[in-house]
Amino acid sequence: MNALGRHILAEIYGCDNKILDDCKLIEEIMVKAAIEAGAEVCEVAFHKFSPQGVSGVVVISESHLTIHTWPELNYAAVDVFTCGSNVNPWDACSYLTKLLKAKNMTATEVKRGVFEQPVKVLSS
């Protein structure tokens, strides 16, 4: 069975709430997580909510990383979706767990674009 991509849905608990509410720091951590996983960063967009919380996306050549934080609950919801075999989404999740100073992380991996036959990717 072949898949086009791997999508990690991570629940990150017990994080440092000051980190979770710092938009600039969350952006830096997310970009570094993408690089740690071996991805090529294309674009970033982050937003600080009032009174608290941050949402953001790091667009990578291989797909994306997203985050939404709840500082008041010390919690972050993270998605890491990668295509191809050169990027390891678990490396990004581990890096994020460490830098958010989390006490616990649970995650589920979903295979995306599952095909019974090998997929031929056309190059441009």
PDB file of C-alpha atoms in Angstrom, residues 7 10-14 18 24-27 33 36 38 56 69 78 86-87 91 106 109 113-116 123-124:
ATOM      1  CA  HIS A   7      -0.575  13.576   8.462  1.00  0.00           C
ATOM      2  CA  ALA A  10      -0.924  16.020  17.716  1.00  0.00           C
ATOM      3  CA  GLU A  11      -2.465  16.957  21.052  1.00  0.00           C
ATOM      4  CA  ILE A  12       0.211  18.732  23.101  1.00  0.00           C
ATOM      5  CA  TYR A  13      -0.619  19.188  26.800  1.00  0.00           C
ATOM      6  CA  GLY A  14       0.999  20.858  29.788  1.00  0.00           C
ATOM      7  CA  LYS A  18       3.765  32.141  28.130  1.00  0.00           C
ATOM      8  CA  LYS A  24       6.594  35.650  17.337  1.00  0.00           C
ATOM      9  CA  LEU A  25       8.064  32.801  19.399  1.00  0.00           C
ATOM     10  CA  ILE A  26       5.450  30.302  18.187  1.00  0.00           C
ATOM     11  CA  GLU A  27       6.259  31.291  14.596  1.00  0.00           C
ATOM     12  CA  ALA A  33      10.227  22.365  13.612  1.00  0.00           C
ATOM     13  CA  GLU A  36      14.154  19.873  11.939  1.00  0.00           C
ATOM     14  CA  GLY A  38      13.848  18.136   6.812  1.00  0.00           C
ATOM     15  CA  GLY A  56      -0.506  29.782  12.413  1.00  0.00           C
ATOM     16  CA  THR A  69      -2.882  27.394  21.058  1.00  0.00           C
ATOM     17  CA  VAL A  78      -0.830  20.729  15.935  1.00  0.00           C
ATOM     18  CA  ASN A  86      12.418  13.000   2.646  1.00  0.00           C
ATOM     19  CA  VAL A  87      10.574  14.618   5.576  1.00  0.00           C
ATOM     20  CA  ASP A  91      10.614  14.817  14.080  1.00  0.00           C
ATOM     21  CA  THR A 106      -0.451  12.205  22.053  1.00  0.00           C
ATOM     22  CA  GLU A 109      -0.841   9.372  12.083  1.00  0.00           C
ATOM     23  CA  GLY A 113      -3.785   9.586  -0.620  1.00  0.00           C
ATOM     24  CA  VAL A 114      -3.601   5.823  -0.111  1.00  0.00           C
ATOM     25  CA  PHE A 115      -3.345   3.841  -3.330  1.00  0.00           C
ATOM     26  CA  GLU A 116      -3.245   0.094  -3.900  1.00  0.00           C
ATOM     27  CA  SER A 123       8.242  15.879 -12.497  1.00  0.00           C
ATOM     28  CA  SER A 124       8.088  19.303 -14.003  1.00  0.00           C
TER      29      SER A 124
END
